[in-house]
Amino acid sequence: MGKFIGHIYPGLFLFSYGLYQATVVFKAMIVNDSLLCPSCPPRHKGIWARLWIISYRGLLKIVTGSILTIYVVFCLDDGMVLMNKKYPPRFMYPKEWQHLTMFILFTLNGCVDVMSKNLLPQRCVVLEKGTLVLTFYVLLLLLMSHVQDSTGIELQIHYLLIVVVFLLMLVLTIELWTPDTFHLLLIETFLFLSMGSWLIQGGFILYRPVTGYPWQDDDISDIMFITTFFCWHVMINALCLLGIYGISSFWHHCYRPSLKLMESKEAPHDKGTTRPLYKLLWEVEQSEKDDQAPLLSKSSP
């Protein structure tokens, strides 16, 4: 699993997840909607309303985690063997078992998201956030152990990845108490993008160098440029978020008026005939007074 594909596929998943979350967060911010329970557009009825409430984040985690889990199990020629048959027995493929643990956790986290949003009588946001926080706590522990036999370029790449995972773990922990905070979700989205793009970059640096020549572990210039590339990723991901916000804002200002016009056309045309309740009561009282007026005039003589 510690190969080119083992870095590219998880990186693509995390980067795609960050892009999807960025669109959701910016849309909620622009239309002043809830970040946790976005409202369904009025024109969505029937099957469209049911599709609107599906947990697409959870489905993305389940599908991607399952594919990566199957890949880890079958990528080895002799299979995922826990211990050899020699004496004394030794553990086999420690890094592959760590990768397998990571992907199983992400799959289970996706199952919890789908269960909370689509199966439980009431959505439990604390359960979703708690499972995600637990996943990243375990991920941080596994990454700390993952770099025990790494040196040079590989060690520097994983150290920078650990920094991103640690910051993401802190943000997710704070979100347990404030899950509907825009600023925290924006930072979370940025860290997901950075984690995904850096995993992709790490795969190219370690296994598919653009120049065709491997990076040198004993060259201090190569190690220093690893950090420089990481800083470039931070700036590019920030610009990516800014671009997504600009596109979302442009779409909202251009197409939102037409959507409001469609909603007004779908509304009943007899809206003008409806009057407030106090006016109706006043009219009823006036009619009763008018009915009682002839009776009083007759009884006066």
mmCIF file of C-alpha atoms in Angstrom:
data_model
loop_
_atom_site.group_PDB
_atom_site.id
_atom_site.type_symbol
_atom_site.label_atom_id
_atom_site.label_comp_id
_atom_site.label_asym_id
_atom_site.label_seq_id
_atom_site.Cartn_x
_atom_site.Cartn_y
_atom_site.Cartn_z
ATOM 1 C CA MET A 1 0.000 0.000 0.000
ATOM 2 C CA GLY A 2 2.965 2.314 0.532
ATOM 3 C CA LYS A 3 3.148 2.979 -3.187
ATOM 4 C CA PHE A 4 2.003 5.584 -5.690
ATOM 5 C CA ILE A 5 -1.633 4.422 -5.741
ATOM 6 C CA GLY A 6 -1.662 4.191 -1.942
ATOM 7 C CA HIS A 7 -1.078 7.953 -1.759
ATOM 8 C CA ILE A 8 -3.031 9.113 -4.826
ATOM 9 C CA TYR A 9 -6.404 7.496 -4.122
ATOM 10 C CA PRO A 10 -6.723 8.615 -0.468
ATOM 11 C CA GLY A 11 -5.505 12.073 -1.522
ATOM 12 C CA LEU A 12 -8.126 12.320 -4.268
ATOM 13 C CA PHE A 13 -10.827 11.224 -1.832
ATOM 14 C CA LEU A 14 -9.855 13.823 0.790
ATOM 15 C CA PHE A 15 -9.501 16.590 -1.790
ATOM 16 C CA SER A 16 -12.890 15.739 -3.358
ATOM 17 C CA TYR A 17 -14.450 15.656 0.100
ATOM 18 C CA GLY A 18 -13.005 19.095 0.809
ATOM 19 C CA LEU A 19 -14.358 20.495 -2.462
ATOM 20 C CA TYR A 20 -17.845 19.153 -1.744
ATOM 21 C CA GLN A 21 -17.811 20.525 1.792
ATOM 22 C CA ALA A 22 -16.622 23.913 0.517
ATOM 23 C CA THR A 23 -19.626 24.187 -1.810
ATOM 24 C CA VAL A 24 -22.003 23.232 1.021
ATOM 25 C CA VAL A 25 -20.466 25.688 3.502
ATOM 26 C CA PHE A 26 -20.370 28.633 1.093
ATOM 27 C CA LYS A 27 -23.929 27.994 -0.118
ATOM 28 C CA ALA A 28 -25.189 27.980 3.464
ATOM 29 C CA MET A 29 -23.299 31.188 4.192
ATOM 30 C CA ILE A 30 -24.576 33.025 1.114
ATOM 31 C CA VAL A 31 -28.261 32.134 1.599
ATOM 32 C CA ASN A 32 -28.099 32.402 5.423
ATOM 33 C CA ASP A 33 -29.083 28.764 5.803
ATOM 34 C CA SER A 34 -28.196 26.244 8.508
ATOM 35 C CA LEU A 35 -24.878 24.478 8.040
ATOM 36 C CA LEU A 36 -26.117 21.264 9.658
ATOM 37 C CA CYS A 37 -29.707 21.068 8.374
ATOM 38 C CA PRO A 38 -29.938 22.909 5.032
ATOM 39 C CA SER A 39 -33.493 23.611 3.932
ATOM 40 C CA CYS A 40 -34.888 21.849 0.891
ATOM 41 C CA PRO A 41 -35.840 24.154 -1.999
ATOM 42 C CA PRO A 42 -39.653 24.561 -2.289
ATOM 43 C CA ARG A 43 -39.703 23.273 -5.853
ATOM 44 C CA HIS A 44 -38.213 19.925 -4.759
ATOM 45 C CA LYS A 45 -41.082 17.533 -4.111
ATOM 46 C CA GLY A 46 -41.524 13.793 -3.980
ATOM 47 C CA ILE A 47 -38.401 11.881 -4.954
ATOM 48 C CA TRP A 48 -36.348 15.081 -5.228
ATOM 49 C CA ALA A 49 -37.112 15.939 -1.622
ATOM 50 C CA ARG A 50 -35.986 12.464 -0.544
ATOM 51 C CA LEU A 51 -32.783 12.735 -2.586
ATOM 52 C CA TRP A 52 -32.086 16.110 -0.977
ATOM 53 C CA ILE A 53 -31.770 14.623 2.527
ATOM 54 C CA ILE A 54 -29.420 11.761 1.571
ATOM 55 C CA SER A 55 -26.049 11.927 3.342
ATOM 56 C CA TYR A 56 -23.774 12.201 0.316
ATOM 57 C CA ARG A 57 -20.729 12.726 2.528
ATOM 58 C CA GLY A 58 -21.452 9.443 4.268
ATOM 59 C CA LEU A 59 -21.949 7.617 0.975
ATOM 60 C CA LEU A 60 -18.673 9.044 -0.347
ATOM 61 C CA LYS A 61 -16.845 7.794 2.754
ATOM 62 C CA ILE A 62 -18.437 4.338 2.530
ATOM 63 C CA VAL A 63 -17.694 3.835 -1.169
ATOM 64 C CA THR A 64 -14.146 5.189 -1.072
ATOM 65 C CA GLY A 65 -13.255 3.472 2.200
ATOM 66 C CA SER A 66 -14.605 0.130 0.948
ATOM 67 C CA ILE A 67 -12.667 0.359 -2.336
ATOM 68 C CA LEU A 68 -9.428 1.235 -0.547
ATOM 69 C CA THR A 69 -9.969 -1.532 2.018
ATOM 70 C CA ILE A 70 -10.418 -4.117 -0.742
ATOM 71 C CA TYR A 71 -7.332 -2.762 -2.515
ATOM 72 C CA VAL A 72 -5.186 -3.125 0.622
ATOM 73 C CA VAL A 73 -6.361 -6.691 1.174
ATOM 74 C CA PHE A 74 -5.645 -7.830 -2.386
ATOM 75 C CA CYS A 75 -2.590 -5.735 -3.261
ATOM 76 C CA LEU A 76 -0.214 -8.197 -1.580
ATOM 77 C CA ASP A 77 0.764 -11.377 -3.395
ATOM 78 C CA ASP A 78 0.438 -13.669 -0.372
ATOM 79 C CA GLY A 79 -2.518 -11.799 1.157
ATOM 80 C CA MET A 80 -2.860 -9.925 4.436
ATOM 81 C CA VAL A 81 -0.985 -12.275 6.732
ATOM 82 C CA LEU A 82 -0.866 -11.160 10.363
ATOM 83 C CA MET A 83 2.038 -13.378 11.486
ATOM 84 C CA ASN A 84 4.484 -15.678 9.740
ATOM 85 C CA LYS A 85 4.836 -19.373 10.419
ATOM 86 C CA LYS A 86 8.407 -19.223 11.600
ATOM 87 C CA TYR A 87 9.532 -19.638 15.164
ATOM 88 C CA PRO A 88 9.369 -17.309 16.930
ATOM 89 C CA PRO A 89 6.484 -15.823 14.901
ATOM 90 C CA ARG A 90 6.795 -12.234 13.690
ATOM 91 C CA PHE A 91 4.162 -9.717 12.657
ATOM 92 C CA MET A 92 3.915 -9.210 8.909
ATOM 93 C CA TYR A 93 3.156 -6.052 6.857
ATOM 94 C CA PRO A 94 2.757 -3.544 9.732
ATOM 95 C CA LYS A 95 2.213 -0.540 7.422
ATOM 96 C CA GLU A 96 -0.421 -2.359 5.371
ATOM 97 C CA TRP A 97 -2.300 -3.255 8.564
ATOM 98 C CA GLN A 98 -2.155 0.406 9.594
ATOM 99 C CA HIS A 99 -3.574 1.472 6.232
ATOM 100 C CA LEU A 100 -6.304 -1.142 6.550
ATOM 101 C CA THR A 101 -7.230 0.208 9.999
ATOM 102 C CA MET A 102 -7.443 3.781 8.632
ATOM 103 C CA PHE A 103 -9.745 2.857 5.748
ATOM 104 C CA ILE A 104 -12.016 0.680 7.890
ATOM 105 C CA LEU A 105 -12.434 3.612 10.291
ATOM 106 C CA PHE A 106 -13.395 5.966 7.453
ATOM 107 C CA THR A 107 -15.903 3.409 6.161
ATOM 108 C CA LEU A 108 -17.467 3.056 9.610
ATOM 109 C CA ASN A 109 -17.589 6.845 9.935
ATOM 110 C CA GLY A 110 -19.534 6.996 6.668
ATOM 111 C CA CYS A 111 -21.956 4.360 7.973
ATOM 112 C CA VAL A 112 -22.553 6.451 11.098
ATOM 113 C CA ASP A 113 -23.234 9.559 8.954
ATOM 114 C CA VAL A 114 -25.819 7.728 6.832
ATOM 115 C CA MET A 115 -27.437 6.126 9.881
ATOM 116 C CA SER A 116 -27.667 9.441 11.735
ATOM 117 C CA LYS A 117 -29.108 11.443 8.849
ATOM 118 C CA ASN A 118 -31.322 8.898 7.095
ATOM 119 C CA LEU A 119 -32.167 6.075 9.519
ATOM 120 C CA LEU A 120 -32.530 7.536 13.014
ATOM 121 C CA PRO A 121 -35.809 9.295 13.943
ATOM 122 C CA GLN A 122 -33.823 12.445 14.699
ATOM 123 C CA ARG A 123 -30.395 13.382 13.400
ATOM 124 C CA CYS A 124 -27.618 13.120 16.013
ATOM 125 C CA VAL A 125 -24.899 15.596 15.019
ATOM 126 C CA VAL A 126 -22.846 14.861 18.146
ATOM 127 C CA LEU A 127 -22.651 11.199 17.128
ATOM 128 C CA GLU A 128 -21.398 12.128 13.647
ATOM 129 C CA LYS A 129 -18.824 14.603 14.924
ATOM 130 C CA GLY A 130 -17.710 12.297 17.726
ATOM 131 C CA THR A 131 -17.081 9.419 15.322
ATOM 132 C CA LEU A 132 -15.115 11.688 12.987
ATOM 133 C CA VAL A 133 -13.021 13.023 15.884
ATOM 134 C CA LEU A 134 -12.299 9.478 17.077
ATOM 135 C CA THR A 135 -11.237 8.540 13.540
ATOM 136 C CA PHE A 136 -8.689 11.342 13.406
ATOM 137 C CA TYR A 137 -7.378 10.596 16.898
ATOM 138 C CA VAL A 138 -6.649 7.046 15.758
ATOM 139 C CA LEU A 139 -5.256 8.331 12.449
ATOM 140 C CA LEU A 140 -2.809 10.597 14.289
ATOM 141 C CA LEU A 141 -1.607 7.714 16.451
ATOM 142 C CA LEU A 142 -1.128 5.496 13.403
ATOM 143 C CA LEU A 143 0.798 8.205 11.528
ATOM 144 C CA MET A 144 3.120 8.760 14.500
ATOM 145 C CA SER A 145 3.924 5.064 14.423
ATOM 146 C CA HIS A 146 3.999 5.010 10.625
ATOM 147 C CA VAL A 147 7.180 7.100 10.404
ATOM 148 C CA GLN A 148 9.308 4.963 12.739
ATOM 149 C CA ASP A 149 11.429 3.538 9.921
ATOM 150 C CA SER A 150 11.213 6.578 7.600
ATOM 151 C CA THR A 151 14.151 8.851 6.836
ATOM 152 C CA GLY A 152 14.975 11.903 4.759
ATOM 153 C CA ILE A 153 12.374 12.916 2.182
ATOM 154 C CA GLU A 154 9.709 10.427 3.283
ATOM 155 C CA LEU A 155 10.069 11.475 6.914
ATOM 156 C CA GLN A 156 9.694 15.177 6.060
ATOM 157 C CA ILE A 157 6.583 14.524 3.955
ATOM 158 C CA HIS A 158 4.936 12.551 6.726
ATOM 159 C CA TYR A 159 5.869 15.107 9.381
ATOM 160 C CA LEU A 160 4.071 17.840 7.447
ATOM 161 C CA LEU A 161 1.095 15.510 6.983
ATOM 162 C CA ILE A 162 1.032 14.889 10.747
ATOM 163 C CA VAL A 163 0.880 18.663 11.324
ATOM 164 C CA VAL A 164 -2.241 18.917 9.137
ATOM 165 C CA VAL A 165 -3.878 15.916 10.823
ATOM 166 C CA PHE A 166 -3.131 17.349 14.278
ATOM 167 C CA LEU A 167 -4.682 20.726 13.411
ATOM 168 C CA LEU A 168 -7.700 19.005 11.869
ATOM 169 C CA MET A 169 -8.094 16.912 15.006
ATOM 170 C CA LEU A 170 -8.128 20.064 17.153
ATOM 171 C CA VAL A 171 -10.729 21.768 14.955
ATOM 172 C CA LEU A 172 -12.983 18.705 14.951
ATOM 173 C CA THR A 173 -12.689 18.437 18.731
ATOM 174 C CA ILE A 174 -13.816 22.061 19.169
ATOM 175 C CA GLU A 175 -16.730 21.416 16.788
ATOM 176 C CA LEU A 176 -18.156 18.926 19.265
ATOM 177 C CA TRP A 177 -19.359 21.941 21.293
ATOM 178 C CA THR A 178 -19.965 24.369 18.388
ATOM 179 C CA PRO A 179 -20.891 22.237 15.353
ATOM 180 C CA ASP A 180 -22.717 25.013 13.488
ATOM 181 C CA THR A 181 -19.887 27.576 13.437
ATOM 182 C CA PHE A 182 -19.011 28.838 9.970
ATOM 183 C CA HIS A 183 -15.390 29.756 10.737
ATOM 184 C CA LEU A 184 -14.553 26.329 12.153
ATOM 185 C CA LEU A 185 -16.146 24.517 9.220
ATOM 186 C CA LEU A 186 -14.213 26.741 6.831
ATOM 187 C CA ILE A 187 -10.927 25.863 8.574
ATOM 188 C CA GLU A 188 -11.915 22.183 8.530
ATOM 189 C CA THR A 189 -12.579 22.370 4.787
ATOM 190 C CA PHE A 190 -9.228 24.068 4.172
ATOM 191 C CA LEU A 191 -7.381 21.376 6.162
ATOM 192 C CA PHE A 192 -9.149 18.583 4.240
ATOM 193 C CA LEU A 193 -8.063 20.183 0.972
ATOM 194 C CA SER A 194 -4.494 20.574 2.228
ATOM 195 C CA MET A 195 -4.342 17.000 3.488
ATOM 196 C CA GLY A 196 -5.643 15.602 0.204
ATOM 197 C CA SER A 197 -3.433 17.690 -2.078
ATOM 198 C CA TRP A 198 -0.336 16.982 0.035
ATOM 199 C CA LEU A 199 -0.953 13.221 -0.107
ATOM 200 C CA ILE A 200 -1.131 13.458 -3.908
ATOM 201 C CA GLN A 201 2.040 15.547 -3.997
ATOM 202 C CA GLY A 202 3.769 13.069 -1.673
ATOM 203 C CA GLY A 203 2.924 10.196 -4.004
ATOM 204 C CA PHE A 204 4.550 11.989 -6.933
ATOM 205 C CA ILE A 205 7.627 12.992 -4.921
ATOM 206 C CA LEU A 206 8.276 9.512 -3.536
ATOM 207 C CA TYR A 207 7.290 7.277 -6.452
ATOM 208 C CA ARG A 208 6.757 9.317 -9.647
ATOM 209 C CA PRO A 209 9.132 12.325 -9.657
ATOM 210 C CA VAL A 210 8.296 14.787 -12.414
ATOM 211 C CA THR A 211 11.956 15.064 -13.442
ATOM 212 C CA GLY A 212 12.334 11.296 -13.634
ATOM 213 C CA TYR A 213 15.132 11.347 -11.049
ATOM 214 C CA PRO A 214 14.515 10.316 -7.425
ATOM 215 C CA TRP A 215 14.822 12.848 -4.633
ATOM 216 C CA GLN A 216 17.983 12.514 -2.512
ATOM 217 C CA ASP A 217 17.622 11.897 1.217
ATOM 218 C CA ASP A 218 21.100 13.252 1.932
ATOM 219 C CA ASP A 219 20.590 16.485 -0.025
ATOM 220 C CA ILE A 220 19.540 19.296 2.297
ATOM 221 C CA SER A 221 18.191 21.317 -0.645
ATOM 222 C CA ASP A 222 15.691 18.591 -1.505
ATOM 223 C CA ILE A 223 14.488 18.382 2.107
ATOM 224 C CA MET A 224 14.143 22.178 2.329
ATOM 225 C CA PHE A 225 12.114 22.279 -0.903
ATOM 226 C CA ILE A 226 9.669 19.750 0.574
ATOM 227 C CA THR A 227 8.605 22.410 3.076
ATOM 228 C CA THR A 228 8.514 25.022 0.305
ATOM 229 C CA PHE A 229 6.180 22.849 -1.760
ATOM 230 C CA PHE A 230 3.951 22.379 1.272
ATOM 231 C CA CYS A 231 3.685 26.161 1.704
ATOM 232 C CA TRP A 232 2.730 26.447 -1.963
ATOM 233 C CA HIS A 233 -0.020 23.900 -1.371
ATOM 234 C CA VAL A 234 -1.330 25.993 1.515
ATOM 235 C CA MET A 235 -1.525 29.088 -0.711
ATOM 236 C CA ILE A 236 -3.075 27.214 -3.654
ATOM 237 C CA ASN A 237 -5.754 25.636 -1.444
ATOM 238 C CA ALA A 238 -6.584 29.054 0.021
ATOM 239 C CA LEU A 239 -6.981 30.431 -3.519
ATOM 240 C CA CYS A 240 -9.113 27.380 -4.369
ATOM 241 C CA LEU A 241 -11.471 28.210 -1.504
ATOM 242 C CA LEU A 242 -11.614 31.815 -2.658
ATOM 243 C CA GLY A 243 -12.488 30.673 -6.182
ATOM 244 C CA ILE A 244 -15.239 28.357 -4.940
ATOM 245 C CA TYR A 245 -16.706 31.222 -2.926
ATOM 246 C CA GLY A 246 -16.633 33.496 -5.981
ATOM 247 C CA ILE A 247 -18.334 30.906 -8.180
ATOM 248 C CA SER A 248 -20.969 30.171 -5.518
ATOM 249 C CA SER A 249 -21.659 33.863 -5.013
ATOM 250 C CA PHE A 250 -21.911 34.459 -8.768
ATOM 251 C CA TRP A 251 -24.326 31.535 -9.201
ATOM 252 C CA HIS A 252 -26.465 32.763 -6.313
ATOM 253 C CA HIS A 253 -26.731 36.342 -7.589
ATOM 254 C CA CYS A 254 -27.362 35.263 -11.194
ATOM 255 C CA TYR A 255 -29.769 32.366 -10.742
ATOM 256 C CA ARG A 256 -31.405 33.043 -7.395
ATOM 257 C CA PRO A 257 -33.730 35.776 -8.767
ATOM 258 C CA SER A 258 -35.010 33.391 -11.440
ATOM 259 C CA LEU A 259 -35.649 30.725 -8.799
ATOM 260 C CA LYS A 260 -37.618 33.204 -6.704
ATOM 261 C CA LEU A 261 -39.647 34.143 -9.784
ATOM 262 C CA MET A 262 -40.460 30.476 -10.401
ATOM 263 C CA GLU A 263 -41.548 30.064 -6.790
ATOM 264 C CA SER A 264 -43.811 33.101 -7.044
ATOM 265 C CA LYS A 265 -45.411 31.690 -10.202
ATOM 266 C CA GLU A 266 -46.034 28.377 -8.474
ATOM 267 C CA ALA A 267 -47.742 30.145 -5.545
ATOM 268 C CA PRO A 268 -51.592 30.418 -5.586
ATOM 269 C CA HIS A 269 -52.978 33.482 -7.398
ATOM 270 C CA ASP A 270 -55.626 34.256 -4.771
ATOM 271 C CA LYS A 271 -53.055 35.453 -2.248
ATOM 272 C CA GLY A 272 -54.516 38.954 -2.407
ATOM 273 C CA THR A 273 -57.882 37.736 -1.115
ATOM 274 C CA THR A 274 -56.443 36.496 2.142
ATOM 275 C CA ARG A 275 -56.805 38.975 4.990
ATOM 276 C CA PRO A 276 -55.521 39.056 8.548
ATOM 277 C CA LEU A 277 -57.566 37.436 11.283
ATOM 278 C CA TYR A 278 -58.265 40.649 13.186
ATOM 279 C CA LYS A 279 -59.896 42.183 10.081
ATOM 280 C CA LEU A 280 -62.177 39.181 9.686
ATOM 281 C CA LEU A 281 -63.213 39.387 13.339
ATOM 282 C CA TRP A 282 -63.923 43.089 12.981
ATOM 283 C CA GLU A 283 -66.145 42.420 9.949
ATOM 284 C CA VAL A 284 -68.063 39.721 11.847
ATOM 285 C CA GLU A 285 -68.701 42.102 14.737
ATOM 286 C CA GLN A 286 -69.878 44.806 12.349
ATOM 287 C CA SER A 287 -72.319 42.421 10.669
ATOM 288 C CA GLU A 288 -73.717 41.371 14.060
ATOM 289 C CA LYS A 289 -74.227 45.006 15.025
ATOM 290 C CA ASP A 290 -76.028 45.655 11.743
ATOM 291 C CA ASP A 291 -78.338 42.701 12.393
ATOM 292 C CA GLN A 292 -79.141 43.916 15.891
ATOM 293 C CA ALA A 293 -79.865 47.507 14.800
ATOM 294 C CA PRO A 294 -83.411 46.793 13.345
ATOM 295 C CA LEU A 295 -84.390 44.900 16.485
ATOM 296 C CA LEU A 296 -83.470 47.816 18.704
ATOM 297 C CA SER A 297 -85.381 50.273 16.506
ATOM 298 C CA LYS A 298 -88.525 48.091 16.758
ATOM 299 C CA SER A 299 -88.359 47.735 20.511
ATOM 300 C CA SER A 300 -87.827 51.472 21.150
ATOM 301 C CA PRO A 301 -91.526 52.572 20.581
#
